[in-house]
């Protein structure tokens, strides 16, 4: 657990989280608007109907402007919830302007439980994932829970397309990688669409 690689990843997480939290309110606002404007023009999003997203925290790029645009385009938006029957897994629940959000014990908001609105991972067209850092090969470093690595393991065998969203400053040339890390085929930032076609299905 406390291997040099683990320590290096932890130090990098701290550094990158501090960096994204240090963006001013107006930088954060502008970045989030720009991200939303670019993302809806991205062909994979245009072609997707069921799109999972996350609600931002800890300086993450604000996904609310993108969610609002997706709703406006008639897309179905889903948010992750920790699966109560299997707390290492995520499940997805429909998110509409009418959905009640409740504060989860880890501090994030999630949709109030409604079994009728659950969608399994493989029924999604696209999952937009959070990240702490990403590199020039599509590798990602998350918050350290392994939730998205477990979720995305074998995604190429499904019809779900994962993409990351992040501030431009979350890019690092090369991340220290573990064997279980799942790289992304695309990352959208306010200023760039990163794509790694060799990681597509
Ligand atoms: N496919 C998997 N099966 C079982 N455990 C896994 C799997 N993928 C990752 N893990 C475990 O999850 C833990 C955290 O992984 P890691 O440090 O890569 O998290 P992360 O990618 O930063 O987090 P997240 O995926 O939640 O954004 C590790 O201890 C790892 O063993
Ligand atoms: Mg990982």
Short mmCIF file of C-alpha atoms and ligand atoms in Angstrom, two decimals:
data_model
loop_
_atom_site.label_atom_id
_atom_site.label_comp_id
_atom_site.label_asym_id
_atom_site.label_seq_id
_atom_site.Cartn_x
_atom_site.Cartn_y
_atom_site.Cartn_z
CA UNK A 1 0.00 0.00 0.00
CA UNK A 2 2.80 2.39 0.85
CA UNK A 3 5.02 1.52 -2.09
CA UNK A 4 7.03 4.37 -3.69
CA UNK A 5 4.61 4.26 -6.64
CA UNK A 6 1.62 4.62 -4.32
CA UNK A 7 3.30 7.56 -2.56
CA UNK A 8 4.13 9.18 -5.88
CA UNK A 9 0.50 8.86 -7.01
CA UNK A 10 -0.76 10.30 -3.71
CA UNK A 11 1.60 13.29 -3.95
CA UNK A 12 0.51 13.93 -7.53
CA UNK A 13 -3.18 13.74 -6.52
CA UNK A 14 -2.60 16.32 -3.80
CA UNK A 15 -0.72 18.61 -6.17
CA UNK A 16 -3.30 18.40 -8.96
CA UNK A 17 -6.26 18.79 -6.61
CA UNK A 18 -4.67 21.92 -5.15
CA UNK A 19 -4.02 23.24 -8.65
CA UNK A 20 -7.64 22.87 -9.78
CA UNK A 21 -8.96 24.30 -6.50
CA UNK A 22 -6.75 27.36 -6.98
CA UNK A 23 -8.62 28.46 -10.13
CA UNK A 24 -10.61 31.64 -9.49
CA UNK A 25 -14.38 31.64 -9.59
CA UNK A 26 -14.38 33.45 -12.94
CA UNK A 27 -11.77 31.08 -14.44
CA UNK A 28 -13.84 28.13 -13.24
CA UNK A 29 -17.03 29.67 -14.66
CA UNK A 30 -15.47 30.39 -18.04
CA UNK A 31 -13.84 26.95 -18.24
CA UNK A 32 -17.12 25.20 -17.52
CA UNK A 33 -19.04 27.21 -20.13
CA UNK A 34 -16.34 26.60 -22.74
CA UNK A 35 -16.26 22.90 -21.96
CA UNK A 36 -20.03 22.65 -22.40
CA UNK A 37 -19.97 24.54 -25.71
CA UNK A 38 -17.24 22.30 -27.14
CA UNK A 39 -18.55 19.04 -25.73
CA UNK A 40 -21.97 19.26 -27.38
CA UNK A 41 -20.27 19.59 -30.79
CA UNK A 42 -18.27 16.39 -30.23
CA UNK A 43 -19.72 13.72 -32.54
CA UNK A 44 -19.82 10.96 -29.90
CA UNK A 45 -21.92 13.14 -27.61
CA UNK A 46 -24.14 14.25 -30.49
CA UNK A 47 -24.85 10.59 -31.27
CA UNK A 48 -25.42 9.51 -27.65
CA UNK A 49 -28.83 9.51 -25.98
CA UNK A 50 -28.12 8.05 -22.52
CA UNK A 51 -25.23 9.94 -21.01
CA UNK A 52 -23.82 9.47 -17.51
CA UNK A 53 -22.13 12.45 -15.90
CA UNK A 54 -21.12 13.41 -12.37
CA UNK A 55 -21.72 16.44 -10.15
CA UNK A 56 -18.51 18.39 -9.62
CA UNK A 57 -16.71 18.96 -6.33
CA UNK A 58 -13.23 19.83 -5.09
CA UNK A 59 -12.43 22.23 -7.97
CA UNK A 60 -13.46 19.74 -10.67
CA UNK A 61 -14.62 21.45 -13.83
CA UNK A 62 -18.28 22.31 -13.25
CA UNK A 63 -20.45 19.90 -15.21
CA UNK A 64 -23.68 21.85 -14.60
CA UNK A 65 -23.52 23.96 -17.80
CA UNK A 66 -22.97 20.77 -19.83
CA UNK A 67 -25.84 18.99 -18.07
CA UNK A 68 -28.14 21.94 -18.83
CA UNK A 69 -27.23 21.80 -22.51
CA UNK A 70 -27.72 18.05 -22.68
CA UNK A 71 -31.18 18.41 -21.14
CA UNK A 72 -31.95 21.14 -23.64
CA UNK A 73 -30.97 18.76 -26.47
CA UNK A 74 -33.36 16.12 -25.09
CA UNK A 75 -30.63 13.74 -23.89
CA UNK A 76 -31.18 11.50 -20.86
CA UNK A 77 -28.65 12.29 -18.13
CA UNK A 78 -27.64 9.81 -15.43
CA UNK A 79 -25.60 10.27 -12.26
CA UNK A 80 -23.57 7.66 -10.38
CA UNK A 81 -24.63 6.33 -6.99
CA UNK A 82 -22.67 3.93 -4.87
CA UNK A 83 -24.45 0.59 -5.18
CA UNK A 84 -25.93 -0.13 -1.70
CA UNK A 85 -25.70 -3.88 -2.32
CA UNK A 86 -22.10 -3.71 -3.52
CA UNK A 87 -20.35 -0.63 -2.11
CA UNK A 88 -17.31 -0.93 -4.39
CA UNK A 89 -19.51 -0.48 -7.50
CA UNK A 90 -21.37 2.37 -9.06
CA UNK A 91 -24.88 2.29 -10.45
CA UNK A 92 -26.54 5.00 -12.52
CA UNK A 93 -29.79 6.81 -11.90
CA UNK A 94 -31.69 9.22 -14.15
CA UNK A 95 -31.16 12.90 -13.36
CA UNK A 96 -33.77 15.43 -14.48
CA UNK A 97 -34.44 19.03 -13.35
CA UNK A 98 -37.06 17.53 -10.97
CA UNK A 99 -34.73 15.02 -9.29
CA UNK A 100 -34.14 15.49 -5.56
CA UNK A 101 -30.47 15.38 -4.66
CA UNK A 102 -29.37 14.09 -1.28
CA UNK A 103 -25.97 14.47 0.36
CA UNK A 104 -24.05 11.24 0.40
CA UNK A 105 -21.97 10.37 3.47
CA UNK A 106 -18.75 11.05 1.50
CA UNK A 107 -19.98 14.62 0.92
CA UNK A 108 -21.16 14.34 -2.67
CA UNK A 109 -24.71 14.81 -3.85
CA UNK A 110 -26.51 11.96 -5.51
CA UNK A 111 -30.09 11.43 -6.74
CA UNK A 112 -32.54 10.31 -4.09
CA UNK A 113 -32.91 6.55 -4.44
CA UNK A 114 -35.48 5.53 -7.02
CA UNK A 115 -35.20 1.95 -8.22
CA UNK A 116 -37.39 2.70 -11.28
CA UNK A 117 -34.82 5.11 -12.69
CA UNK A 118 -31.73 2.93 -12.51
CA UNK A 119 -29.83 2.25 -15.72
CA UNK A 120 -27.11 -0.38 -15.92
CA UNK A 121 -23.67 0.54 -17.24
CA UNK A 122 -24.12 -1.38 -20.48
CA UNK A 123 -27.38 0.43 -21.25
CA UNK A 124 -25.57 3.77 -21.32
CA UNK A 125 -24.24 5.19 -24.59
CA UNK A 126 -21.58 7.27 -22.94
CA UNK A 127 -20.06 7.80 -19.53
CA UNK A 128 -18.34 11.08 -18.78
CA UNK A 129 -15.85 10.48 -16.00
CA UNK A 130 -14.10 12.72 -13.48
CA UNK A 131 -10.35 12.68 -13.11
CA UNK A 132 -7.61 14.29 -11.04
CA UNK A 133 -5.01 14.11 -13.83
CA UNK A 134 -4.65 12.69 -17.33
CA UNK A 135 -1.60 12.21 -19.52
CA UNK A 136 -0.61 12.35 -23.18
CA UNK A 137 -1.45 8.67 -23.69
CA UNK A 138 -4.98 8.82 -22.19
CA UNK A 139 -4.08 7.40 -18.81
CA UNK A 140 -6.03 8.84 -15.89
CA UNK A 141 -5.51 9.28 -12.18
CA UNK A 142 -8.72 9.48 -10.14
CA UNK A 143 -9.42 10.23 -6.50
CA UNK A 144 -8.04 6.84 -5.47
CA UNK A 145 -11.20 4.76 -4.98
CA UNK A 146 -10.78 2.60 -8.06
CA UNK A 147 -14.50 3.07 -8.85
CA UNK A 148 -13.98 4.07 -12.47
CA UNK A 149 -11.24 1.50 -13.09
CA UNK A 150 -13.64 -1.22 -11.95
CA UNK A 151 -16.50 0.29 -13.96
CA UNK A 152 -14.52 0.70 -17.18
CA UNK A 153 -12.67 -2.62 -17.12
CA UNK A 154 -13.61 -4.23 -20.47
CA UNK A 155 -15.59 -1.23 -21.77
CA UNK A 156 -14.34 -1.99 -25.31
CA UNK A 157 -16.54 -5.09 -25.33
CA UNK A 158 -19.64 -2.95 -24.70
CA UNK A 159 -21.29 -0.14 -26.68
CA UNK A 160 -20.49 2.37 -23.91
CA UNK A 161 -17.97 5.07 -24.78
CA UNK A 162 -16.07 6.66 -21.86
CA UNK A 163 -14.61 10.14 -21.99
CA UNK A 164 -12.94 12.28 -19.35
CA UNK A 165 -13.59 15.95 -18.69
CA UNK A 166 -11.06 18.20 -16.97
CA UNK A 167 -9.47 21.61 -16.76
CA UNK A 168 -6.53 22.08 -19.13
CA UNK A 169 -4.18 22.32 -16.12
CA UNK A 170 -4.97 18.71 -15.18
CA UNK A 171 -2.84 17.43 -18.07
CA UNK A 172 0.54 15.86 -17.17
CA UNK A 173 2.94 14.48 -19.77
CA UNK A 174 3.28 11.04 -18.15
CA UNK A 175 1.41 9.63 -15.17
CA UNK A 176 2.70 6.88 -12.88
CA UNK A 177 0.45 3.98 -13.83
CA UNK A 178 -0.70 0.81 -12.05
CA UNK A 179 -1.64 -2.43 -13.83
CA UNK A 180 -5.39 -1.94 -13.13
CA UNK A 181 -5.65 1.62 -14.49
CA UNK A 182 -7.99 1.89 -17.47
CA UNK A 183 -6.92 4.53 -20.02
CA UNK A 184 -9.50 6.72 -21.72
CA UNK A 185 -10.08 6.97 -25.50
CA UNK A 186 -10.86 10.72 -25.20
CA UNK A 187 -10.64 13.67 -22.80
CA UNK A 188 -12.32 17.04 -23.34
CA UNK A 189 -10.92 20.19 -21.75
CA UNK A 190 -12.11 23.77 -22.36
CA UNK A 191 -9.37 24.21 -24.98
CA UNK A 192 -8.75 20.80 -26.49
CA UNK A 193 -10.25 17.51 -27.54
CA UNK A 194 -7.71 14.78 -26.79
CA UNK A 195 -8.31 11.49 -28.61
CA UNK A 196 -6.50 8.16 -28.60
CA UNK A 197 -8.16 6.13 -31.38
CA UNK A 198 -6.12 3.01 -30.57
CA UNK A 199 -8.03 2.84 -27.26
CA UNK A 200 -11.40 2.75 -28.99
CA UNK A 201 -13.36 -0.45 -29.50
N1 LIG B 1 -10.71 -3.92 -11.78
C1 LIG B 1 -10.45 -3.84 -10.47
N2 LIG B 1 -10.80 -4.84 -9.63
C2 LIG B 1 -10.57 -4.76 -8.31
N3 LIG B 1 -9.94 -3.72 -7.71
C3 LIG B 1 -9.56 -2.71 -8.49
C4 LIG B 1 -9.79 -2.70 -9.91
N4 LIG B 1 -9.31 -1.55 -10.40
C5 LIG B 1 -8.79 -0.87 -9.36
N5 LIG B 1 -8.94 -1.55 -8.22
C6 LIG B 1 -8.47 -1.15 -6.89
O1 LIG B 1 -8.86 0.20 -6.62
C7 LIG B 1 -7.88 0.82 -5.81
C8 LIG B 1 -7.70 2.25 -6.24
O2 LIG B 1 -7.24 2.33 -7.59
P1 LIG B 1 -6.60 3.67 -8.18
O3 LIG B 1 -5.55 4.17 -7.24
O4 LIG B 1 -6.19 3.41 -9.59
O5 LIG B 1 -7.86 4.65 -8.11
P2 LIG B 1 -8.28 5.81 -9.12
O6 LIG B 1 -8.18 5.40 -10.53
O7 LIG B 1 -7.52 7.03 -8.74
O8 LIG B 1 -9.79 6.00 -8.67
P3 LIG B 1 -11.16 6.09 -9.49
O9 LIG B 1 -11.18 4.95 -10.49
O10 LIG B 1 -12.22 5.92 -8.42
O11 LIG B 1 -11.20 7.42 -10.13
C9 LIG B 1 -6.60 0.01 -5.94
O12 LIG B 1 -6.25 -0.46 -4.65
C10 LIG B 1 -6.95 -1.12 -6.86
O13 LIG B 1 -6.45 -2.36 -6.38
MG1 LIG B 2 -6.82 4.17 -11.40
#
